Coordinates of N, CA and C in Angstrom, one line a residue:
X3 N -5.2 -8.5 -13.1 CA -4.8 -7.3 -13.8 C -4.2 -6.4 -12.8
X4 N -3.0 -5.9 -13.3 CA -2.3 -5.4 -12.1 C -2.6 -3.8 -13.0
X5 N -1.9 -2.1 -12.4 CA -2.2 -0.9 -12.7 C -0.6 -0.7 -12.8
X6 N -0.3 0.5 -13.3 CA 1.2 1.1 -13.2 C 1.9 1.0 -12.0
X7 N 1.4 0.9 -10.7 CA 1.5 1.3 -9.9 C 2.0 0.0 -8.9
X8 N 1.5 -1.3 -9.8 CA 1.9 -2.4 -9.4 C 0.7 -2.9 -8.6
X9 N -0.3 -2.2 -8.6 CA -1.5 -2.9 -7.4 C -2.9 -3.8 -8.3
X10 N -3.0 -4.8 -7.7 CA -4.1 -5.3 -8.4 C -5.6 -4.4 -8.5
X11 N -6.0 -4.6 -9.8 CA -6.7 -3.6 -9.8 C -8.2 -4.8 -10.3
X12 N -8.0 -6.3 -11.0 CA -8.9 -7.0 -10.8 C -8.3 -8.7 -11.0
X13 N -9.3 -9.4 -9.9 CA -8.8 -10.6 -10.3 C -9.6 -11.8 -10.3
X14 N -9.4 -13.1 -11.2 CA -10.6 -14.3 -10.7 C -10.4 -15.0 -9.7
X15 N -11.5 -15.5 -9.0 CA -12.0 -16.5 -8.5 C -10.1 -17.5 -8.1
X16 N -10.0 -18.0 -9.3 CA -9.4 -19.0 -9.8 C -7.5 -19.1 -9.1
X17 N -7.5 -17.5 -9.9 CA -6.2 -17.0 -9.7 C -6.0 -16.5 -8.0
X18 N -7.3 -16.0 -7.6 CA -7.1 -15.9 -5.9 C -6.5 -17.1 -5.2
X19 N -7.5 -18.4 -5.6 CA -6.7 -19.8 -5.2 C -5.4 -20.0 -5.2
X20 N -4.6 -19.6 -6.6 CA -3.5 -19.7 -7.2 C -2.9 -19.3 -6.2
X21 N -3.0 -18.1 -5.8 CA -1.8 -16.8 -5.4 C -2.0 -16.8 -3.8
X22 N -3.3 -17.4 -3.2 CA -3.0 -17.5 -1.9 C -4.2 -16.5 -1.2
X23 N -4.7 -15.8 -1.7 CA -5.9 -14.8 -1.5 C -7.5 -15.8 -1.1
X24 N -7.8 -15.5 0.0 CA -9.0 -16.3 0.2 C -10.2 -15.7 -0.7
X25 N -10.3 -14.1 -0.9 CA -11.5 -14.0 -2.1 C -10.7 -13.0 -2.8
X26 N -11.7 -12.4 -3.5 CA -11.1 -11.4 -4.8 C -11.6 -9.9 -4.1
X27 N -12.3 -10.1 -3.1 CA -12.0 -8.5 -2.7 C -10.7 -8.3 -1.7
X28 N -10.1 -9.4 -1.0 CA -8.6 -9.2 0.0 C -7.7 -9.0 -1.0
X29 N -7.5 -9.3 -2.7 CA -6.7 -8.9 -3.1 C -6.9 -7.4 -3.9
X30 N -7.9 -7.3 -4.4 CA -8.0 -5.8 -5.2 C -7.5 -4.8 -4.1
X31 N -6.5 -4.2 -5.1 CA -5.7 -2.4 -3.7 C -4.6 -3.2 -3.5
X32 N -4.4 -4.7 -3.0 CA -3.2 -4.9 -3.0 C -2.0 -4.2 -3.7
X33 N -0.5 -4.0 -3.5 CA 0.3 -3.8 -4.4 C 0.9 -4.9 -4.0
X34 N 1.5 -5.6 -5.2 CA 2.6 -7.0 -5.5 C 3.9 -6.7 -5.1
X35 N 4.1 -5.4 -5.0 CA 5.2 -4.7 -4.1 C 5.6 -5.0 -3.1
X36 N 4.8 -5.6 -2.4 CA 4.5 -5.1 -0.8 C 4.4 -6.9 -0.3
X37 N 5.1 -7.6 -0.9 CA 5.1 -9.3 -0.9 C 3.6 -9.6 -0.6
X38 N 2.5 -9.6 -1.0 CA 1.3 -9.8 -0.7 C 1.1 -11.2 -1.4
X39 N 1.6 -11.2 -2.7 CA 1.6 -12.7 -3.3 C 2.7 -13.0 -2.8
X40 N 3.2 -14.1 -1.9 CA 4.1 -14.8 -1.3 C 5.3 -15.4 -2.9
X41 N 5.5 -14.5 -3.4 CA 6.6 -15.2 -4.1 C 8.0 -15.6 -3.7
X42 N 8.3 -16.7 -4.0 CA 9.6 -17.4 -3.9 C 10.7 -17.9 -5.0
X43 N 11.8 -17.8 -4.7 CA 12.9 -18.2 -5.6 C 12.4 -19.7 -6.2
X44 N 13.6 -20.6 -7.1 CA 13.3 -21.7 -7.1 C 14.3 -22.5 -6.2
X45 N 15.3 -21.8 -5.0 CA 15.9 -22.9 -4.4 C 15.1 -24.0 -3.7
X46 N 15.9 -24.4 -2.9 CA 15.4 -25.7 -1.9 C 16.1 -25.5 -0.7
X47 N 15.3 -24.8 0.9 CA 13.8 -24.6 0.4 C 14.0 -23.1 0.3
X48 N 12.7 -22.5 -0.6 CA 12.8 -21.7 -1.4 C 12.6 -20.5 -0.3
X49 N 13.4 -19.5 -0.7 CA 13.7 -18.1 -0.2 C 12.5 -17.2 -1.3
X50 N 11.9 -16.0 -0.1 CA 11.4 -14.8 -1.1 C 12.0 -14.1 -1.5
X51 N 10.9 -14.2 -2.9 CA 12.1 -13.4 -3.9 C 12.5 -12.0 -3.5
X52 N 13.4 -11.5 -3.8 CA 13.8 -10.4 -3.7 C 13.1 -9.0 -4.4
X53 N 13.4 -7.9 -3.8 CA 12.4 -7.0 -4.6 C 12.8 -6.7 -5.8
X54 N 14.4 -6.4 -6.3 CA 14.9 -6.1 -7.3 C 14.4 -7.5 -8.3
X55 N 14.0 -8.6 -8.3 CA 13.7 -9.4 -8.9 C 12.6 -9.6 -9.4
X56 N 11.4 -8.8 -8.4 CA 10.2 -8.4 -8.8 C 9.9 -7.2 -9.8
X57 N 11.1 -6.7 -10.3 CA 10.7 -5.8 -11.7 C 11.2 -7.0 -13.2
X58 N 11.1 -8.5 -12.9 CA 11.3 -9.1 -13.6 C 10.3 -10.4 -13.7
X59 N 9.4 -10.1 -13.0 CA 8.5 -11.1 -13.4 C 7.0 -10.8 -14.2
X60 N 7.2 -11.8 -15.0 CA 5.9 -11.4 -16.3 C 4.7 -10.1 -16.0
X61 N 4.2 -10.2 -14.7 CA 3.2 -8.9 -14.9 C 3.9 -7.1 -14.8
X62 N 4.9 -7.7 -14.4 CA 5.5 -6.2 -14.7 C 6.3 -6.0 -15.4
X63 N 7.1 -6.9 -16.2 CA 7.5 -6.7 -17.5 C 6.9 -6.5 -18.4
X64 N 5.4 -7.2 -18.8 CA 4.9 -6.8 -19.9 C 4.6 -4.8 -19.7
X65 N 4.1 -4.6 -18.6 CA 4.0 -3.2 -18.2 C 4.8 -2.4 -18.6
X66 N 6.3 -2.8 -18.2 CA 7.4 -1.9 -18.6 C 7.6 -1.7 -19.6
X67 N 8.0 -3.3 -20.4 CA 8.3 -2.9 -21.3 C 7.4 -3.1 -23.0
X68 N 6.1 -2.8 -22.1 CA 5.1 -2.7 -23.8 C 4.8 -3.5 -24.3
X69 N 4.8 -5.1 -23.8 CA 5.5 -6.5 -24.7 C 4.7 -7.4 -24.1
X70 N 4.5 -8.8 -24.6 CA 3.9 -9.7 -24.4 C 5.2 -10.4 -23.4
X71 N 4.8 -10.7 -21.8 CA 5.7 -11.4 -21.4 C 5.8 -13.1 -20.5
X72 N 6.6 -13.7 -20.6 CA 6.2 -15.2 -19.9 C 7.4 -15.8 -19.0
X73 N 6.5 -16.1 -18.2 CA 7.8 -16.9 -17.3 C 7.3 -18.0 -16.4
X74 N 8.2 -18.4 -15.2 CA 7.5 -19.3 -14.2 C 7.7 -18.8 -13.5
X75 N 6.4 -18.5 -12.5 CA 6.4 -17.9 -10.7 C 6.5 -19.0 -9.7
X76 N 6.7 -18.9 -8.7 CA 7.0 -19.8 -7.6 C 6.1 -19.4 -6.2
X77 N 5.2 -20.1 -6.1 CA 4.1 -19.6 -4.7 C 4.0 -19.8 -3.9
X78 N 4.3 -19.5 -2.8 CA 4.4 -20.3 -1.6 C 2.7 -19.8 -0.5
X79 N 2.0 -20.8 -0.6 CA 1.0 -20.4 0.3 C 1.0 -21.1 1.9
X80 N -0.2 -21.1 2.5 CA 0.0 -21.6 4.0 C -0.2 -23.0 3.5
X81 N 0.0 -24.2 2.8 CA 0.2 -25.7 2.4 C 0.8 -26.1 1.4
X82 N 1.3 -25.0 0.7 CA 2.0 -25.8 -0.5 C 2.8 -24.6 -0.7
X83 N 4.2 -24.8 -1.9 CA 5.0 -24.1 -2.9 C 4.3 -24.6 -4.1
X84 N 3.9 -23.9 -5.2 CA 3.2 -24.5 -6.4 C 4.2 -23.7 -7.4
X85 N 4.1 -24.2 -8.5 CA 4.8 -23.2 -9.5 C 3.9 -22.9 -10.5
X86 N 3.7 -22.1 -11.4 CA 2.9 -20.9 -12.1 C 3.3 -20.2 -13.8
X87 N 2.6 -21.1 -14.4 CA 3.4 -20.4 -15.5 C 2.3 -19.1 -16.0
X88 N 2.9 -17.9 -16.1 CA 2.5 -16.6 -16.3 C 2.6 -16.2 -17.6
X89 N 1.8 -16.2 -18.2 CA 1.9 -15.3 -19.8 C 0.9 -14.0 -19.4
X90 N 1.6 -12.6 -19.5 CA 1.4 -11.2 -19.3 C 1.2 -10.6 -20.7
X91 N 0.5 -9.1 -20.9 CA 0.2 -8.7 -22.0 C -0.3 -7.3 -21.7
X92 N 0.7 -6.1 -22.0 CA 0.5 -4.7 -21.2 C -0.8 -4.6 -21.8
X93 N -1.3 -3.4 -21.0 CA -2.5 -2.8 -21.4 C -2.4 -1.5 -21.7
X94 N -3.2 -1.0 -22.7 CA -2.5 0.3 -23.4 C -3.7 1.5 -23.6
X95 N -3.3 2.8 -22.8 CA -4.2 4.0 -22.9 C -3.4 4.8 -24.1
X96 N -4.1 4.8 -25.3 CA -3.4 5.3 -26.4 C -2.1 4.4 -26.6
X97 N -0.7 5.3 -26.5 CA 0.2 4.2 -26.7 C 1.2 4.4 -25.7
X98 N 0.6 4.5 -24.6 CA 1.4 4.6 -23.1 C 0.8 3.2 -22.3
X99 N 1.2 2.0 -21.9 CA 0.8 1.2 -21.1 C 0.8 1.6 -19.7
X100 N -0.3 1.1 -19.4 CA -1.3 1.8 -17.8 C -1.5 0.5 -16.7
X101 N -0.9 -0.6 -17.8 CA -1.0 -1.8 -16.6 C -0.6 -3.1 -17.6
X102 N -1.1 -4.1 -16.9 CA -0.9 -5.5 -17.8 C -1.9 -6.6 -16.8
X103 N -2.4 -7.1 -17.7 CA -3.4 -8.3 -17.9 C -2.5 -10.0 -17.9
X104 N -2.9 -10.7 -16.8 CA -1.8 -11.7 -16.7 C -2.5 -13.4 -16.6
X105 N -2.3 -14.5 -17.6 CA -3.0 -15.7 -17.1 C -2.0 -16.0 -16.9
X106 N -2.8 -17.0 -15.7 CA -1.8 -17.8 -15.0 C -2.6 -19.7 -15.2
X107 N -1.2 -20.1 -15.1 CA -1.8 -21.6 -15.3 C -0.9 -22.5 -14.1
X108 N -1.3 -23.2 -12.9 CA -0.5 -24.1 -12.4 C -0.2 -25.2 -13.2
X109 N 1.4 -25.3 -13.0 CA 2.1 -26.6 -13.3 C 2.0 -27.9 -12.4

């Protein structure tokens, strides 16, 4: 679960694995901003992604724009590139979204 602000504000066990985080307190405070989740393009071999590209992936799309969002992420940790399909779903204080709620599933 990420906040407006882009920073994780909670996460599982599971998804730490995913994303490269050895527990769930190194990631909470993080901002996704700040390349903390090692995201990568899908070239060969794969470049990080850029930041203007990061207002385009599922957990901050659904944020922005109020909406259920999905895509594939690309992760590069210290032994693998894994790929990640993300289905996002803002989260809403009254009818202003304040963050978004994100599963992720490896492919």
């Amino acid at each position: 679960m990420i906040d407006g602000k882009f920073e994780i504000v909670a996460i599982s066990a599971p998804a730490c694995r995913l994303l490269g985080f050895p527990d769930e307190e190194s990631a909470v405070g993080q901002s996704v901003r700040s390349g903390v989740i090692p995201l990568v393009d899908f070239t060969s071999p794969p470049v990080p992604l850029p930041d203007g590209d990061l207002e385009k992936i599922p957990l901050r799309l659904a944020y922005t724009s109020g909406r259920l969002a999905r895509g594939l992420l690309r992760v590069q940790t210290a032994t693998e590139v894994h790929t990640i399909d993300a289905v996002s779903t803002p989260l809403f204080e009254g009818d202003q979204p304040v963050g978004s709620l994100t599963f992720f599933s490896r492919i």
